[in-house]
Coordinates of C-alpha atoms and ligand atoms in Angstrom, one line a residue:
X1 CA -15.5 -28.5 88.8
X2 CA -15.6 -25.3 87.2
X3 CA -18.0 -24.1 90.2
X4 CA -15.4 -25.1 92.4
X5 CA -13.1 -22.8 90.4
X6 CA -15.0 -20.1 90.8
X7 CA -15.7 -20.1 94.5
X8 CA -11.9 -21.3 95.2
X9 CA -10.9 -17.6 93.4
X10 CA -13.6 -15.9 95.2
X11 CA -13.0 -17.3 98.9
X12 CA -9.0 -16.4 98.0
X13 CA -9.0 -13.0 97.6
X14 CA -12.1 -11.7 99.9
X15 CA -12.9 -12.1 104.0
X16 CA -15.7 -10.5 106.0
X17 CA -16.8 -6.6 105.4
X18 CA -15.3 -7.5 101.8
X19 CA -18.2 -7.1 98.8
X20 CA -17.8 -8.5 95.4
X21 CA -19.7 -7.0 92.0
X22 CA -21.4 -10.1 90.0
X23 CA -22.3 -9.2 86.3
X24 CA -25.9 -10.0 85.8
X25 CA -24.8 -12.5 83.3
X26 CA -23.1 -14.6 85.6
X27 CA -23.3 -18.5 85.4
X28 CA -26.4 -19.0 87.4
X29 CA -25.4 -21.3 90.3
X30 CA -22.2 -18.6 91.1
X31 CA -25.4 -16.6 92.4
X32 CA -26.6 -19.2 94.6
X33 CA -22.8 -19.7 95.8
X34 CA -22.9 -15.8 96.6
X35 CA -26.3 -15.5 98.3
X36 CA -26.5 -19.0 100.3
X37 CA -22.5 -19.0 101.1
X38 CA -20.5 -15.8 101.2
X39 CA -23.9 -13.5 101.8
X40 CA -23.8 -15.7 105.6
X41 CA -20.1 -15.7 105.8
X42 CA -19.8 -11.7 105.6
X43 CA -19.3 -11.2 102.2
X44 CA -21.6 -8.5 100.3
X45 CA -22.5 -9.3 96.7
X46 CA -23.6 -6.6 94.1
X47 CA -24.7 -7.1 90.6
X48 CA -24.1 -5.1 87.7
X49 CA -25.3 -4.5 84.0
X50 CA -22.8 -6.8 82.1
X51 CA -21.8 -3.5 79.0
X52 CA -21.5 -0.9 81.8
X53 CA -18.0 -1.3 80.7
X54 CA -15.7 1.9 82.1
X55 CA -19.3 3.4 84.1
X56 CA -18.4 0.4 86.7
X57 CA -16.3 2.9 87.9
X58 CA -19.4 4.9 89.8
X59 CA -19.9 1.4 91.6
X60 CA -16.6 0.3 93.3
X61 CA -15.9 1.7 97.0
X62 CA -13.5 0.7 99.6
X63 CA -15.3 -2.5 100.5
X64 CA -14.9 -3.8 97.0
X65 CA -12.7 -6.3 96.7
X66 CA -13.4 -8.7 93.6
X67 CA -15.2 -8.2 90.3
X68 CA -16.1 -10.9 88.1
X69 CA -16.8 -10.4 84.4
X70 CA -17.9 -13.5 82.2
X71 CA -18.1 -12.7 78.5
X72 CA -19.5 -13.9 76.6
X73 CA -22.1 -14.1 79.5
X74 CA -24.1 -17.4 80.5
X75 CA -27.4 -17.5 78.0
X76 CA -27.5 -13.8 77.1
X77 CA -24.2 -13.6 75.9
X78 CA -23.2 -10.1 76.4
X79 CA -19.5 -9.3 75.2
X80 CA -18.2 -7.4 78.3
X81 CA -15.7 -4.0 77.5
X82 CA -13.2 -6.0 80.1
X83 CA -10.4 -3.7 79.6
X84 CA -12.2 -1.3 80.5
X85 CA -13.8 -2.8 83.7
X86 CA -10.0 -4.2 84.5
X87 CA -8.9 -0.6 84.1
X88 CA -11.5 0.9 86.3
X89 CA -10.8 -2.1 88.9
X90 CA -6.8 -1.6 88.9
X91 CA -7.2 2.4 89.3
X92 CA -8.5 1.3 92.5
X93 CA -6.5 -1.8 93.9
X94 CA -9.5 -4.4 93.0
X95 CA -8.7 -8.0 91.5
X96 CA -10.9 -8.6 88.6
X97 CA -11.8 -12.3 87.8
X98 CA -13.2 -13.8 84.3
X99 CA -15.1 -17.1 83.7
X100 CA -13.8 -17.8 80.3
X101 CA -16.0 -21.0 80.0
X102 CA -17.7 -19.7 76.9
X103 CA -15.2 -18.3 74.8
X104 CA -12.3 -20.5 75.8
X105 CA -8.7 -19.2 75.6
X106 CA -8.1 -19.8 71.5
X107 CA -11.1 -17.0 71.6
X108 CA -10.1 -14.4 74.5
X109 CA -6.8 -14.8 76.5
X110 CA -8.6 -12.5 79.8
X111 CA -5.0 -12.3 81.4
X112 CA -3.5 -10.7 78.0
X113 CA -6.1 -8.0 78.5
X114 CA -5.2 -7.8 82.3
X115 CA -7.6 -10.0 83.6
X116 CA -5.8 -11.3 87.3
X117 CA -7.9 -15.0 87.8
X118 CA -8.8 -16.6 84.1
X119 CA -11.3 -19.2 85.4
X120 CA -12.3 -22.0 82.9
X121 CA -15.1 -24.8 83.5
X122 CA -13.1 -27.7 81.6
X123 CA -16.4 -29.7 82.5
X124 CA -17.5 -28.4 79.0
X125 CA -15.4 -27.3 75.4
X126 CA -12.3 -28.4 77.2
X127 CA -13.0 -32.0 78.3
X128 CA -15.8 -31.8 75.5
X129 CA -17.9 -35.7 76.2
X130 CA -19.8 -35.2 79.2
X131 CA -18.0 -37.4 81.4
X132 CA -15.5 -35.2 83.7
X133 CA -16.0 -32.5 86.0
X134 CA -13.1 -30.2 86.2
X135 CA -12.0 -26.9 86.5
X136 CA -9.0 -24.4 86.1
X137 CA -8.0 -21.0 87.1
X138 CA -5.0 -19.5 85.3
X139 CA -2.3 -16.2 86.6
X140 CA 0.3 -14.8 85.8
X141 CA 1.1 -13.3 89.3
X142 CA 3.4 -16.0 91.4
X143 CA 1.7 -14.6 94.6
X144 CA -1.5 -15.7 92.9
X145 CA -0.6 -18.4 92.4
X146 CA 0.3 -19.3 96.3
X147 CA -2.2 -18.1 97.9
X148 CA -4.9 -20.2 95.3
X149 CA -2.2 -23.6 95.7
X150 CA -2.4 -23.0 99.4
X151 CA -6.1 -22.3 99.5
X152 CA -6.8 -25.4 97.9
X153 CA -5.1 -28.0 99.7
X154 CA -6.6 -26.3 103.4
X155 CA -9.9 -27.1 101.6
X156 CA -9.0 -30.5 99.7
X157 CA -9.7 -29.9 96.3
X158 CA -7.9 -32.3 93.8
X159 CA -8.5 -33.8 90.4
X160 CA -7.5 -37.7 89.7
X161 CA -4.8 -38.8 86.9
X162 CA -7.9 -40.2 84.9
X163 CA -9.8 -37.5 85.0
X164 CA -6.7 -35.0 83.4
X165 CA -6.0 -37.4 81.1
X166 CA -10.2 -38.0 79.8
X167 CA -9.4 -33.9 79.1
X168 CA -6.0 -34.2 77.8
X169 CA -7.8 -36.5 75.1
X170 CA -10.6 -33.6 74.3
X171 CA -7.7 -30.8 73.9
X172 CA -6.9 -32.4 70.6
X173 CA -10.2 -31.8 69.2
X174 CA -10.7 -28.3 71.1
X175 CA -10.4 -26.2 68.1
X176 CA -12.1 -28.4 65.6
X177 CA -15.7 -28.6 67.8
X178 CA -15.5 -25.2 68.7
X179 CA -15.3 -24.1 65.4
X180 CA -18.8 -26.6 64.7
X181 CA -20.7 -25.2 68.1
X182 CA -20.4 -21.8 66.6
Ligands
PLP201 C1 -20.8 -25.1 83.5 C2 -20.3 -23.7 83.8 C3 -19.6 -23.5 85.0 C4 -19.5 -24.6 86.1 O1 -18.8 -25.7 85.7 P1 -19.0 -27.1 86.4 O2 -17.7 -27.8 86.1 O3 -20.2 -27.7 85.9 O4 -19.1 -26.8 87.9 C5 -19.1 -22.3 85.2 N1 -19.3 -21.3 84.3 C6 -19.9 -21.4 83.2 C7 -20.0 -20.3 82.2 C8 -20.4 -22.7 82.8 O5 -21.0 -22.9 81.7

C-alpha cells in the first residue's frame, strides 16, 4: 500500500536517537505510524508548517535524519517550496522524502527537483478503480535502491502479478482522469 511505502522509506534511512520532521500536511495515518510506531521504537518525530520552505533550516540538528514534504498536502493542499526544503536538507547531509500521491509524476517529478525517495500511493490516480492497494517509491541513487530492495524482503512486502497488472490497466487512462479530477 502506499502506507506501506511510506513507512518502508522511513524505517530505511532512520534507527534510534534518529528524529524525522513531518509537514503538518501529512497524510493523516503517517502520523499515527510516527506516534504509535517509530515514537516507541526510538525515533523522534517533529512537525512543521508545510510553506516554511528555506526557514526549515532553523529546525534541522544533528539528530535529524529524514524530512518528508507532501505537496500538494493531504486536504489543505499546501504547495511546498521543495527545492528549497531539499536545499536546506542536503546542506546538512539529511534525505528528504515526498509523497507524490496528489500531484502524481505527469504534475511534479520530486527527484528532478532533488527529491531522494518519490513515494506514490498507486491505491489512488494510479490504479484509479478502487480495487488495488499498492504502493511505489522511486530513486535515482543505486544505494537507494539496495538498502529499500533489501529492507523489503527482511520485512516481506510484495505485490501479486494481478494486482500490477489491475494498475498497468489504470496507467492508460492516468492522464485523461486526472485532467477531469481537477
Ligand atoms: C491514500 C494515501 C496514502 C496511503 O495509500 P494506501 O495505499 O491507501 O495505503 C498515502 N498518501 C496519500 C497522500 C494518500 O492519499
Amino acid at each position: 500500500s502506499g502506507l506501506a511505502a511510506i513507512a518502508l522509506t522511513t524505517l530505511s534511512c532512520t534507527r534510534s536517537g534518529d528524529r524525522v520532521l513531518l509537514p503538518d500536511s501529512i497524510y493523516d495515518p503517517v502520523r499515527t505510524f510516527a506516534q504509535t510506531f517509530l515514537g516507541p521504537f526510538g525515533v523522534d518525530v517533529a512537525y512543521y508548517d508545510p510553506l516554511i520552505g528555506r526557514g526549515i533550516a532553523g529546525l534541522v540538528d544533528d539528530k535529524v535524519r529524514l524530512i518528508w514534504v507532501e505537496s500538494p498536502g493531504s486536504v489543505t493542499m499546501e504547495v511546498q517550496d521543495v527545492p528549497g526544503i531539499v536545499e536546506a536538507a542536503h546542506a546538512r547531509g539529511i534525505m528528504v522524502a515526498a509523497d507524490n500521491t496528489w500531484a502524481t509524476p505527469l504534475r511534479f517529478k520530486p527527484l528532478a527537483h532533488g527529491v531522494d525517495f518519490s513515494v506514490t500511493a498507486i491505491s489512488k490516480y494510479f490504479a484509479g478503480h478502487s480495487d488495488v492497494l499498492m504502493g511505489a517509491i522511486s530513486v535515482r541513487d543505486e544505494g537507494l535502491y539496495r538498502r529499500l530492495r533489501d529492507v523489503s524482503r527482511v520485512l516481506g512486502y510484495g505485490v501479486s502479478p494481478e494486482d500490477c497488472s489491475l494498475v498497468l490497466r489504470g496507467i492508460e487512462t492516468l492522464s485523461v482522469r486526472l485532467d477531469r479530477a481537477e
